[in-house]
Coordinates of C-alpha atoms in Angstrom, one line a residue:
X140 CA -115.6 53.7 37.1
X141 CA -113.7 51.6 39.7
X142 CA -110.6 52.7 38.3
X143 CA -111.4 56.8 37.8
X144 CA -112.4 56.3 42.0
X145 CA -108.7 54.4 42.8
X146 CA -107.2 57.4 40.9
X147 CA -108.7 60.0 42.6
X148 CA -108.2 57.8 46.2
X149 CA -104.9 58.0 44.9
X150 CA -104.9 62.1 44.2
X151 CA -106.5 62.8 47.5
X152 CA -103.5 61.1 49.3
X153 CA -101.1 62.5 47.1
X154 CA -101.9 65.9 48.0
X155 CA -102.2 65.3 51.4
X156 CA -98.4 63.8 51.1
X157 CA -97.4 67.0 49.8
X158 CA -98.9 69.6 52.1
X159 CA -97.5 67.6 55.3
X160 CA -94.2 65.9 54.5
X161 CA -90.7 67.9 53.5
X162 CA -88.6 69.5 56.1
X163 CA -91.1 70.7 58.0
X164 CA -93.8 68.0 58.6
X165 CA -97.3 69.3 59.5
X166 CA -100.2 67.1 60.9
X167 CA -103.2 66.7 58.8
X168 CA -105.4 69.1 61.6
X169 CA -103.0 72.0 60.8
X170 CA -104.2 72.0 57.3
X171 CA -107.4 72.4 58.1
X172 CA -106.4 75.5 60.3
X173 CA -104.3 76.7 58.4
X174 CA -107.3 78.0 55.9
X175 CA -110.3 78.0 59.0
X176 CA -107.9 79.7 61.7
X177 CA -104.9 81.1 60.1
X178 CA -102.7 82.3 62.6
X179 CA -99.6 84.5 61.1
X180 CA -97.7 83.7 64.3
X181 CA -97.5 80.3 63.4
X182 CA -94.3 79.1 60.9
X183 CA -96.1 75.6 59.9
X184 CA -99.6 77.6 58.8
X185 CA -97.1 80.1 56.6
X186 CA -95.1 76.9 55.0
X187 CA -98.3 75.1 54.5
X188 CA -100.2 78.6 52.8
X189 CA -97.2 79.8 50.9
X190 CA -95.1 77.1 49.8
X191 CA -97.0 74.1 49.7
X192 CA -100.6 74.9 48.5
X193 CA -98.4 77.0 45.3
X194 CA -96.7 73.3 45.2
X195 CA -99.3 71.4 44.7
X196 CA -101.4 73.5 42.5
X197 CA -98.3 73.6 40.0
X198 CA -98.1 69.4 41.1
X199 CA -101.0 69.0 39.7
X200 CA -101.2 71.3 36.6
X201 CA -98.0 70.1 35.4
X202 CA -98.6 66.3 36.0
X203 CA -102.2 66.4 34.6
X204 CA -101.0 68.3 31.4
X205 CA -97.9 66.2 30.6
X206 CA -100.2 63.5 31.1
X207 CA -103.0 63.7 28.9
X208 CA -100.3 65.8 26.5
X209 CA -98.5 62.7 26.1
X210 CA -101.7 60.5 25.5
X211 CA -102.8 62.6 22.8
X212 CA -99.1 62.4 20.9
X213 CA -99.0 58.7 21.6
X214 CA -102.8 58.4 19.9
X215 CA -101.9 61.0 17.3
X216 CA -98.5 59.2 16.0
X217 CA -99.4 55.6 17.1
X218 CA -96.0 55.8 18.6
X219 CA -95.7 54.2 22.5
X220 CA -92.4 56.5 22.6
X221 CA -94.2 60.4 21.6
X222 CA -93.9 62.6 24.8
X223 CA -93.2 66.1 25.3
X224 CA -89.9 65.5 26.5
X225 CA -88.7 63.0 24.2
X226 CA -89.6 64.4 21.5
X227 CA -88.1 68.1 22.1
X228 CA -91.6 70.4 23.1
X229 CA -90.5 70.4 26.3
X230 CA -87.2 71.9 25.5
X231 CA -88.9 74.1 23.0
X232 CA -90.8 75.8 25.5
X233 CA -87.9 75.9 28.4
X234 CA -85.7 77.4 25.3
X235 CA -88.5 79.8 24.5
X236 CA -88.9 81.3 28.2
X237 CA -85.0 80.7 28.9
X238 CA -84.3 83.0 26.0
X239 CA -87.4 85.7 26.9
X240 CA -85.9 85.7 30.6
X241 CA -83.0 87.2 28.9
X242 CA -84.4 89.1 26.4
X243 CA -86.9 90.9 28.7
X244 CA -85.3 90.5 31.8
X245 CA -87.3 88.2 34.8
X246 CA -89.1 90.8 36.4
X247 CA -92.5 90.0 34.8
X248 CA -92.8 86.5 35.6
X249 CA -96.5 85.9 33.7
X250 CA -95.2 87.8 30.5
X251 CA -92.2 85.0 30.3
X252 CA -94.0 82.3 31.1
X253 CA -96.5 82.9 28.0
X254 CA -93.2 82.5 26.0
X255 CA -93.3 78.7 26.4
X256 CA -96.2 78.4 24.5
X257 CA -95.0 79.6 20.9
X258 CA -92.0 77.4 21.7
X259 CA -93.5 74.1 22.7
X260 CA -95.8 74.7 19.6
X261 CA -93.3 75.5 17.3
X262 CA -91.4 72.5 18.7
X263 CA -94.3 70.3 18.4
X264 CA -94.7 71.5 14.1
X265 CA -90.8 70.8 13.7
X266 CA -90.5 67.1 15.4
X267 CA -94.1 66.1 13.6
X268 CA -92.8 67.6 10.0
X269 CA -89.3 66.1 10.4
X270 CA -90.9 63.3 11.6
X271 CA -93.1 62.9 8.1
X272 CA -96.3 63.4 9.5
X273 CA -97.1 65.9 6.7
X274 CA -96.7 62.8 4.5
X275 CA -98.7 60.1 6.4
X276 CA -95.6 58.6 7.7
X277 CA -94.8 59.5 10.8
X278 CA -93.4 56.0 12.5
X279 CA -91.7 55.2 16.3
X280 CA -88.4 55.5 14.5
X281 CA -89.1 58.8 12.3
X282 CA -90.3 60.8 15.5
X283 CA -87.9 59.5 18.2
X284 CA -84.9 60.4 16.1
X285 CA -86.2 63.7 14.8
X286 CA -87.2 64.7 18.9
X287 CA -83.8 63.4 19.8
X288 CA -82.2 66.0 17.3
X289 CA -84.3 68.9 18.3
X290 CA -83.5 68.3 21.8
X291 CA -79.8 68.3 20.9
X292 CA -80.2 71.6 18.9
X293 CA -82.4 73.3 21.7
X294 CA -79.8 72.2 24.5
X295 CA -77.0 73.4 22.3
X296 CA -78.9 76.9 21.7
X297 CA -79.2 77.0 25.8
X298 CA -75.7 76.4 26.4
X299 CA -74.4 79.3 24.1
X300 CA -76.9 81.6 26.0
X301 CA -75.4 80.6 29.5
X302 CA -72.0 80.9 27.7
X303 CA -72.7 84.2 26.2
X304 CA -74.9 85.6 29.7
X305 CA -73.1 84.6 32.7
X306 CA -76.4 86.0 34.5
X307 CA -78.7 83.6 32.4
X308 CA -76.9 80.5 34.8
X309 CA -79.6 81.1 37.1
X310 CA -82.5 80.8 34.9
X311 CA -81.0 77.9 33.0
X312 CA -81.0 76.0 36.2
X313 CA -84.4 76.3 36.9
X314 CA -85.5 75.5 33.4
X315 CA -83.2 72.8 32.4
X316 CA -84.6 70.3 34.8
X317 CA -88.1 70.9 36.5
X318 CA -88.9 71.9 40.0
X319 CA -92.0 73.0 41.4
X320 CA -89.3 75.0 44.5
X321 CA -90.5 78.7 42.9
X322 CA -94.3 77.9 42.4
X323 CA -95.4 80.4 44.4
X324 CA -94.2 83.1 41.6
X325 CA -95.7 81.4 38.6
X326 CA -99.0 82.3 37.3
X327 CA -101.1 79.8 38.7
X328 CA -104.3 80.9 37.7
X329 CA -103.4 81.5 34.2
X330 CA -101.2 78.5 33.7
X331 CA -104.7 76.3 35.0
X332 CA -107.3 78.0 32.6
X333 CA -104.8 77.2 29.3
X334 CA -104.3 73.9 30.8
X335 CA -108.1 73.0 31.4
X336 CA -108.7 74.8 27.8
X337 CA -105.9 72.2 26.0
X338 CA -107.5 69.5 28.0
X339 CA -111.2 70.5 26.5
X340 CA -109.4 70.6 22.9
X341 CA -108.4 67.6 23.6
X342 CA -111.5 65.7 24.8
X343 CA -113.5 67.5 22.1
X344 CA -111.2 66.1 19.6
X345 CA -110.7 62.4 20.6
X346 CA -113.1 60.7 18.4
X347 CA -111.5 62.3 15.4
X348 CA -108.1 61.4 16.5
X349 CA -109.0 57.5 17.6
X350 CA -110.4 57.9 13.9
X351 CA -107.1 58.8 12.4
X352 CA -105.6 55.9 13.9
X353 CA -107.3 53.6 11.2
X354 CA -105.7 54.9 8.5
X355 CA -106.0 58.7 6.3
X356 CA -107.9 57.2 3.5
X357 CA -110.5 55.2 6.2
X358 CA -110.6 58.6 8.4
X359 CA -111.9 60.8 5.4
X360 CA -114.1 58.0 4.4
X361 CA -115.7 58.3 8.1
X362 CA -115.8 62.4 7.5
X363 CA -112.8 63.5 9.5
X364 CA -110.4 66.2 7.8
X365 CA -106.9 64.7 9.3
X366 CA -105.3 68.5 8.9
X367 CA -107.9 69.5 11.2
X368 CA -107.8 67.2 13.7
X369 CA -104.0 66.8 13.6
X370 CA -104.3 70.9 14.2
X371 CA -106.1 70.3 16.7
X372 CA -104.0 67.8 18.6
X373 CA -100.9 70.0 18.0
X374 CA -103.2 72.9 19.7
X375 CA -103.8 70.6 22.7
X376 CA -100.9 69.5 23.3
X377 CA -99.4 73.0 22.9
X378 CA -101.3 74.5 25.5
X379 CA -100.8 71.6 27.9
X380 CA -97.1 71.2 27.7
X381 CA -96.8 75.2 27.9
X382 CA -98.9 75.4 30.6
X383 CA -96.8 72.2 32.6
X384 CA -93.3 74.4 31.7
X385 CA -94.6 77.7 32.4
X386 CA -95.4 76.1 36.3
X387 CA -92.7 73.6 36.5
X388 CA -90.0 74.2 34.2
X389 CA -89.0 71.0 31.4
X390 CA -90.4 67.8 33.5
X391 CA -89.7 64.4 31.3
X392 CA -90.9 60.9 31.0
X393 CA -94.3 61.8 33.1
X394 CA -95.6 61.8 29.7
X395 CA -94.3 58.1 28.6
X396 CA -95.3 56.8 31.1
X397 CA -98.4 57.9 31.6
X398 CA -100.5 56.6 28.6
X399 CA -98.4 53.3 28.9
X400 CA -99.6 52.4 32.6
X401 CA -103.2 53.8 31.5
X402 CA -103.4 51.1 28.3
X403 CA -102.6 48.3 30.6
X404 CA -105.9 49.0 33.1
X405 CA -108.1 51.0 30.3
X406 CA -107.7 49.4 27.3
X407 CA -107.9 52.0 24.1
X408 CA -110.6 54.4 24.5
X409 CA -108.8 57.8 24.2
X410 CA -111.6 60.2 25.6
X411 CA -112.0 58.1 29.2
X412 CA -107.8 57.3 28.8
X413 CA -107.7 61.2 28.7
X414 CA -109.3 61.6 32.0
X415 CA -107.3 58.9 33.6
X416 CA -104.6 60.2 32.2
X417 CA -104.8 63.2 33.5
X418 CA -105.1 62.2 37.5
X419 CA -102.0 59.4 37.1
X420 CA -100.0 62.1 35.4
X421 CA -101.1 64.9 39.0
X422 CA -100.2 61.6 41.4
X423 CA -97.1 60.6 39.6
X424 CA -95.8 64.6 39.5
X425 CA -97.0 65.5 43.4
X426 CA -95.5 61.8 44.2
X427 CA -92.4 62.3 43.1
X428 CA -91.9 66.1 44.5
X429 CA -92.3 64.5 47.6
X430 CA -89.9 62.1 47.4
X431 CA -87.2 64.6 46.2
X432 CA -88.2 66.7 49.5
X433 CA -87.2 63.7 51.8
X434 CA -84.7 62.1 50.1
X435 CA -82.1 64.1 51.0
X436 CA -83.5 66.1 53.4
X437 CA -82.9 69.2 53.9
X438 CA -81.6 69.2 50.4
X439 CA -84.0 69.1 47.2
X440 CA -83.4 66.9 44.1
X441 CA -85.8 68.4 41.7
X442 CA -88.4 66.5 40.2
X443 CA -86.9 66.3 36.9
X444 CA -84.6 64.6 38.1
X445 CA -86.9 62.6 40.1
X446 CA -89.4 61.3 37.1
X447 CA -86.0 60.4 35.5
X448 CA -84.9 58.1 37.3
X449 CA -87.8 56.3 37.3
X450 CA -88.8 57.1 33.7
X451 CA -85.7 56.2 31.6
X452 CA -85.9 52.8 32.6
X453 CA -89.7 52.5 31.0
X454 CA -88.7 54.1 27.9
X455 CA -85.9 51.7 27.6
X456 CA -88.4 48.9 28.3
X457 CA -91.2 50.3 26.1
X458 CA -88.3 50.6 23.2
X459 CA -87.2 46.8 23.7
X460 CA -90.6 45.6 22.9
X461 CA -90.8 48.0 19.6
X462 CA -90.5 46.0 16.5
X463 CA -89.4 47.2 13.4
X464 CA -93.0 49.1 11.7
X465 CA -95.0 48.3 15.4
X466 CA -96.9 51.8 16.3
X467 CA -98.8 52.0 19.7

């Protein structure tokens, strides 16, 4: 319980960050009037309504999915290194609505953000059959190296679309790297109800999928049908990830490094590591938008860019301590 409080402590100030830091700063009083006593007159009240709140709102449906999405592939695969982005769902979804952006123009926003769901899903199915989880064995190994060459395809497939569409350079730039700078246009709304329902999915199904993690033959000894629940996980994490790139466009490593920080404070308990996972994954997101606002202020360096840098030297720690036939 301590824990679950310090996260949300940690929330609370996260937001707060976000709706009065970046070029603009805003005391904390003019977020409060900004909703009790809007005045249209006033430029910070207008940043804080129509920019901000949008960015946060994305902040934290994009951190909270990636979060828990990751914690569920880590728990499904018993691989420390499963995460949308490394293991090509997140490019499978940026592909999907890249390539609908062109196909159906960007003038309906919603209809092209539903497109990253049949991607990241169809994504997810490839890496986990490559991978051998059909056959039981899906290792570290197996699934890094079949993500690594779907996210080579998918970035190939990309570039021949920007080399084939000079007009699709502008979509590809938002959706190669994430950035929460157009929030305000996504569907929020939408984007936050299939995000809390691949959040239920998940919940609903932990105890199957902890189960799983002792072996097939033990998990159908104990009653669970591993198709199922392994359906179930790829449903989960299918409507979190598409709900994280529909708001924020392809945002990696959030997802590694989630579940890893959460293991080290919560121990192995996937349904409470779910929850917790969910609020470090919002703090890390909002945190690091933040930080890409002041950097180099008034310029932006978009957040995938920011959980990079700070993610590529975990995976690289996270994959020194892998020993050959280790799982999470």
């Amino acid at each position: 319980m301590k824990a679950f409080c310090c996260l949300c402590i940690l929330l609370v100030i996260a937001a707060l960050l976000t709706l009065v830091l970046g070029v603009r700063d805003a005391a904390v009083a003019d977020i409060f009037r900004a909703f009790l006593a809007f005045d249209p007159q006033n430029p910070v009240h207008i940043v804080i309504r129509s920019i901000r709140v949008p960015r946060l709102v994305a902040g934290i449906i994009a951190g909270a999915s990636l979060g828990m999405a990751g914690t569920v592939m880590q728990a499904l695969t018993r691989n420390p290194l499963a995460e949308p982005g490394l293991l090509g769902v997140n490019s499978g979804a940026a592909f999907a609505v890249v390539f609908g952006a062109l196909l159906f123009g960007q003038s309906d926003a919603s209809f092209v953000s539903l497109l990253a769901f049949p991607g990241a899903g169809l994504a997810a199915l490839s890496v986990f059959v490559l991978g051998g989880g059909l056959r039981g064995d899906a290792g570290p190994v197996r699934l890094t190296l079949a993500g690594i060459a779907l996210n080579a395809l998918l970035l190939s497939l990309v570039s021949a679309l920007v080399l084939w569409r000079s007009d699709s350079l502008d979509v590809y730039r938002f959706w190669v790297v994430g950035s929460l700078a157009e929030a305000a246009g996504r569907p929020l709304a939408g984007m936050a109800a299939l995000a809390c329902a691949g959040a239920a999915v998940a919940i609903l199904a932990a105890p199957r999928i902890e189960a799983l993690t002792l072996g097939g033959a033990l998990a159908r000894g104990l009653g669970t049908q591993p198709g199922r629940v392994q359906l179930a996980a790829l449903a989960a994490v299918t409507l979190l990830t598409g709900s994280a790139v529909s708001v924020a466009g392809p945002v990696a490593f959030v997802g590694l490094m989630v579940p890893s920080i959460i293991r080290r404070f919560r121990g192995h308990h996937l349904r409470a590591d779910l929850f917790a996972s969910g609020l470090l994954g919002a703090v890390i997101v909002l945190l690091a938008d933040t930080a890409g606002r002041l950097v180099l202020a008034p310029q932006e360096i978009r957040i995938g860019v920011m959980t990079g840098l700070v993610g590529a030297p975990v995976f690289i720690l996270i994959a020194r301590r892998l020993r050959p036939g280790a799982t999470a």
